[in-house]
Structures are given as C-alpha cells and as structure tokens.
Amino acid sequence: MMLDDFLIRAALAGLGVALAAAPLGSFVVWRRMAYFGDATAHAAILGVALALGFSVSVFAGALVMSLVMATAVSTLSGRGFAMDTMLGVMAHSALAFGLVGVSFLSGVRIDLMAYLFGDILAVSRGDLAVIWGGAGLVLALLAWRWQALLTATLSPDLAYASGIDPRREQLVLTLALAVVVAVAIKVVGVLLIAAMLIVPAAAARPLSATPERMAVLAAIIAATAALGGLAASFRLDTPTGPTIVCVAALIFAVVMVGSHLTRALGNTS
Amino acid sequence: MRLISAEGLAVRLGGNEVLHDVNLSLDRGEIVTIVGPNGSGKSTLLRVLIGAQRPSRGRITRASGLRIGYVPQKLHIDPTLPMSVARFLNLPRRRPAAALRMALESAGLPDLGPRQMADLSGGQFQRVLLARALLERPDLLILDEATQGLDQPGSAAFYRRIAEVRQEMGCAVLMVSHELHVVMSASDRVICLNGHICCEGRPEIVAQAEAYRALFGTGTEGALALYRHEHGHSHDHDHDHPHSHEAAE
C-alpha cells in the first residue's frame, strides 16, 4: 500500500498543512496578526507538555492550549491592552513553562526537538487522518465564512452595518488558527508554524489583485514549499521542517526581486 | 414610515459620557444632517445606529428587515490586502455582473472595475464607497463626513448625487457634515449635536436657534451657515432662486 512509504506520508502531511495554513495565513497577514500566530503556536508546547504529563493525545493537548491562548489574546486585544507587550509576555511564558514542564517528565524519553521543529518523517497514518481532518475543517470554515470574514477584515464598521458581527468572525479565525497550530506541530514544529502561515501569503501578495487569488496562490506556494522542502531535505540530509520554511522563504525572495524588477522596467519603458 | 428610532440613548467611552439623552428618529425619504463641533459625539451616534457601538442606556428600534448602507468617514485598506474595485463592490454579498456595471456607471466610474482601491483618487474612492453602500439597496443611507478631503466642486457633486439617490431609491439619508453651508441647502432637517441634541428642525429654523449660534458663533462659518443661499465656489450650482441675502464674503 502506498501509505506504507514514509516519504509519501510525509508529503501528504506537508500538503495538508500547507493547504490549510496558507489561506488562513492570508487573513493573519491582512489583519496584522503575525505575532498572534506566534503566540498561539508557542502556547502549543505547553499543551504538549501537559498532554504528555497526563498521558492524553498530544494533538488534543496542543489544540486545547492553542485555543486557550488564542481566545485569551483575542479577548484582551479588544480591551485596549498594549498588545505587543501582552503577546510577548504570554507567548514566551507559555513556551518557557512548556519547556520546563517537559523536563519534569523524566519517566518518558521525549525528543523535544520533534515538537519544536517537527518530525514529518515520523508521521503515522493516524497523524495523517488528524492532519487532513483538521485541514479540511479549517478550509470548510474559511469557505463558509469567506465573505463575512473579508468584510470584517476590511472594516468592522462596514461589517456591523451589514449585520455581520466582526467578533464572531474573529472567533472563527481564532478557532481555525488553533486547529492549524495543533495539526502543524508534527510537520514544522511550534517554532516555525507562524512561518507557514505568513511566508506563503507574503510571497503571493505582489502577484495578486484580489484576496481570493492571494489565498489560492499562497496555497500553491505553500504546497510547492512543502514538497520541495521534503525533497531537498532528503537529498541534503537536513531537518525537514526548517527546510520547508527555507524553500518558502526562497520563493518569497524570488517573487519580491521579480516584482521589483518588473516595476522598475515598467517605469523606465 | 418610521425606519429607525432611538430613545434616551447614552454612550460611555472609556469613562466619559460621550452622548446622553439622545432621542432621534428617521422616516423614509428624508435627508437629515447632524452637525456639531469636534468631539460632540457625531460619529459615535452613527456607530450606535449601525450597531457597531453598544449604548450604555436607551434603546434603538429598527423597522424589521431594515437595510443600512454605510459610508464611513475613511476606510484604511491594509496594503497587504489586494482589493480591486469590482471585488470591493461584491462585499459583503456577491452581486450579478450587470448590477456591478450599473453601479459603476451611476458612480461615473465605468472603467474602474479592475483598478486597485489603493490606486483611486480621494473622490473616486468616496464614490466607490457610496456605490457599494447603494448596492445593498438601503432603506437608510448613513454617511459619516463622506466628503472629507474632497475639494468644493467635488463635495458639491457628491451631495447632488446624494439628492439624486434619495429621489431614485426613496431611502432616508442620515449624514454627518462639517460643511455647514452645504448642509443648509441639502437637508430637510438638521440636528445640532454636542453630547446631546441642542436643537433640531428645518435648516432655516436651526440656523436661528440660540444653541446653534452658541456652538458655531457668528464668525465666517456661522455666517455662511446662516445664509442658506450661499453658493461657495461651486459655479455649476443651479440659480433658480433669488439672492435676497448679502452673504458675508
């Protein structure tokens, strides 16, 4: 059976995360939530520690902690707190408590690196089901709420006037973010999840005239990075998660240079 | 027909009472303008009416199924968000292509569909905002200083368009404006706001009111406002009325 091959499973896992993270990442970019994504991802390591401590599923632990952090942050951000400071405090405290927590678990031998940087080559069939289930859920949520999310992103007041509650749309994004973080841990690890959200979307921006095009292009770029990164890491014997992010960053650089050159040429001709 | 009414509204923002004891209602087809100094709660009142701000006291009654078209004072579109004019007009609901074409033509921007919102001039941007609000086929059109940043002919054209819209769609219009002379000629009713409603009524009545004069004084702006027939610098204005007053120019 095809899924027996660990490389095929890794490729499918990478694709699943890429396809869900990139469109959600577009919203993260448009709404300037980059740090928000980081904080949610960092909180997940605390979830991992708790899950291992209480012997429950790591996925569930990460999902719950991500949800708690994302909800806390989005609630506080509506109340006039200095958000960059709050996020800095909460994100790094969660990460630190998570790391300390894991160190107490002397009974189990844990490869912490696997959670910090991902371990895509060790993805099991069960992991694949979780990843594609989560990715499908996130894509369905985004597709269902697309118009309302976009209106609320553009202007909360325009949304209110049309009978859309921007706080509910924010909640949808918060939920989607927590799910993506939880399913992406195995693939890129908590430290690089934010990169999978932001880099493909940023690379798609200069090539897009509409939000839909940007989201679709971001998904294509993310998928290319996932597969290219997997291939490169296999060939170069490098850690896979970081290699995927490197490929995405290279695509971003090429697009940026290309679009600047095109504009410069357009101005001179 | 009563579209929306507010009773005993009060709004607190960060410990300050921005509005208190505001009673207000709008009927179909009337143009009502809110005037008031900076910080008088004009924008806050509009935000309460569209549902973006919860009042701390009082209540708002809307006609069932009331559709509101809202034109904000300004709209900042993040540079990371690509947004063509055509795409913008499709928010929050997708429209048939024919409706979009008509909307752009009525706005006088027939070829701008593919253009990025960020590349529009101030006047074009305002007309697109209005076109989007009109696509909702609103019963009530709410405009918050929609002509800010437009030059005089530009804002005169904008208000003529509002008058046309009222004729065509029969909607009520509620707007906030700083341009007192335009207000006086374009409104059926003026509400003078300064934390509460100081006075309201037909423009010529309000212009004579003590409270209004106390707010806007008898300086240049006040004088301009008093003369309903003052025509500013827009020379394409219809002169179908005699200039019985000597405006303070």
Tab-separated table of C-alpha atoms in Angstrom, chain A residues 57-179:
chain	number	residue	atom	x	y	z
A	57	SER	CA	-3.140	12.743	22.962
A	58	VAL	CA	-0.518	15.341	22.120
A	59	PHE	CA	-2.782	16.684	19.414
A	60	ALA	CA	-5.598	17.268	21.901
A	61	GLY	CA	-3.269	18.934	24.397
A	62	ALA	CA	-1.848	21.260	21.768
A	63	LEU	CA	-5.308	22.072	20.410
A	64	VAL	CA	-6.687	22.959	23.832
A	65	MET	CA	-3.729	25.152	24.839
A	66	SER	CA	-3.718	26.884	21.452
A	67	LEU	CA	-7.430	27.573	21.816
A	68	VAL	CA	-6.947	28.937	25.323
A	69	MET	CA	-4.122	31.210	24.197
A	70	ALA	CA	-5.840	32.364	21.001
A	71	THR	CA	-9.056	33.124	22.877
A	72	ALA	CA	-7.236	34.933	25.679
A	73	VAL	CA	-5.289	37.038	23.226
A	74	SER	CA	-8.237	37.940	21.042
A	75	THR	CA	-10.323	38.832	24.116
A	76	LEU	CA	-7.581	41.033	25.559
A	77	SER	CA	-6.916	42.738	22.232
A	78	GLY	CA	-10.444	44.132	22.261
A	79	ARG	CA	-9.856	45.791	25.634
A	80	GLY	CA	-7.114	48.258	24.873
A	81	PHE	CA	-4.130	46.396	26.292
A	82	ALA	CA	-0.698	47.105	24.805
A	83	MET	CA	-0.882	44.050	22.629
A	84	ASP	CA	2.717	43.564	21.580
A	85	THR	CA	3.771	43.506	25.229
A	86	MET	CA	0.918	41.213	26.282
A	87	LEU	CA	1.665	38.828	23.435
A	88	GLY	CA	5.349	38.841	24.239
A	89	VAL	CA	4.691	38.045	27.871
A	90	MET	CA	2.121	35.327	27.208
A	91	ALA	CA	3.798	33.651	24.230
A	92	HIS	CA	7.211	33.318	25.767
A	93	SER	CA	5.915	32.421	29.217
A	94	ALA	CA	3.872	29.623	27.678
A	95	LEU	CA	6.901	28.415	25.753
A	96	ALA	CA	9.127	28.572	28.840
A	97	PHE	CA	6.616	26.808	31.112
A	98	GLY	CA	6.149	24.202	28.408
A	99	LEU	CA	9.877	23.530	28.160
A	100	VAL	CA	10.266	23.375	31.936
A	101	GLY	CA	7.200	21.158	32.169
A	102	VAL	CA	8.576	18.696	29.656
A	103	SER	CA	11.832	18.453	31.620
A	104	PHE	CA	9.884	17.137	34.643
A	105	LEU	CA	8.657	14.190	32.615
A	106	SER	CA	11.681	12.063	33.405
A	107	GLY	CA	9.719	8.847	33.047
A	108	VAL	CA	9.255	9.273	29.327
A	109	ARG	CA	12.077	9.893	26.951
A	110	ILE	CA	10.950	12.773	24.841
A	111	ASP	CA	12.599	14.150	21.830
A	112	LEU	CA	11.790	17.790	22.406
A	113	MET	CA	13.266	18.738	19.067
A	114	ALA	CA	10.454	16.823	17.391
A	115	TYR	CA	7.914	19.250	18.845
A	116	LEU	CA	9.976	22.384	18.376
A	117	PHE	CA	10.964	21.701	14.764
A	118	GLY	CA	8.578	18.981	13.670
A	119	ASP	CA	9.206	15.393	12.700
A	120	ILE	CA	7.452	14.997	9.400
A	121	LEU	CA	9.233	11.771	8.512
A	122	ALA	CA	7.657	10.095	11.533
A	123	VAL	CA	4.070	10.894	10.527
A	124	SER	CA	1.824	7.867	11.066
A	125	ARG	CA	-1.416	7.001	9.289
A	126	GLY	CA	-3.282	8.204	12.357
A	127	ASP	CA	-1.403	11.518	12.213
A	128	LEU	CA	-2.344	11.833	8.548
A	129	ALA	CA	-6.005	11.397	9.377
A	130	VAL	CA	-5.762	14.085	12.069
A	131	ILE	CA	-3.872	16.474	9.769
A	132	TRP	CA	-6.266	16.116	6.837
A	133	GLY	CA	-9.280	16.177	9.122
A	134	GLY	CA	-8.055	19.415	10.688
A	135	ALA	CA	-7.086	20.937	7.355
A	136	GLY	CA	-10.476	20.048	5.869
A	137	LEU	CA	-12.249	21.600	8.859
A	138	VAL	CA	-10.244	24.830	8.553
A	139	LEU	CA	-10.819	25.106	4.793
A	140	ALA	CA	-14.532	24.440	5.217
A	141	LEU	CA	-14.767	27.106	7.945
A	142	LEU	CA	-12.946	29.667	5.799
A	143	ALA	CA	-15.026	28.886	2.708
A	144	TRP	CA	-18.270	29.103	4.676
A	145	ARG	CA	-17.449	32.443	6.328
A	146	TRP	CA	-15.352	33.864	3.474
A	147	GLN	CA	-17.435	36.914	2.546
A	148	ALA	CA	-18.159	37.834	6.152
A	149	LEU	CA	-14.520	37.323	7.184
A	150	LEU	CA	-13.359	39.531	4.366
A	151	THR	CA	-15.854	42.279	5.183
A	152	ALA	CA	-14.928	42.202	8.874
A	153	THR	CA	-11.227	42.281	7.963
A	154	LEU	CA	-11.736	45.290	5.718
A	155	SER	CA	-13.674	47.259	8.309
A	156	PRO	CA	-15.545	46.160	11.442
A	157	ASP	CA	-17.947	49.087	10.998
A	158	LEU	CA	-18.876	48.076	7.440
A	159	ALA	CA	-19.487	44.588	8.793
A	160	TYR	CA	-21.750	45.822	11.604
A	161	ALA	CA	-23.750	47.979	9.197
A	162	SER	CA	-24.427	44.889	7.072
A	163	GLY	CA	-25.497	42.813	10.049
A	164	ILE	CA	-22.231	40.873	10.360
A	165	ASP	CA	-20.742	40.601	13.849
A	166	PRO	CA	-16.961	41.038	13.448
A	167	ARG	CA	-16.367	39.465	16.867
A	168	ARG	CA	-17.924	36.227	15.666
A	169	GLU	CA	-15.693	36.282	12.578
A	170	GLN	CA	-12.693	36.867	14.814
A	171	LEU	CA	-13.736	33.791	16.772
A	172	VAL	CA	-13.840	31.747	13.554
A	173	LEU	CA	-10.270	32.786	12.780
A	174	THR	CA	-9.174	32.071	16.342
A	175	LEU	CA	-10.610	28.570	16.153
A	176	ALA	CA	-9.069	27.935	12.722
A	177	LEU	CA	-5.710	29.143	13.969
A	178	ALA	CA	-5.737	26.796	16.951
A	179	VAL	CA	-6.597	23.841	14.700
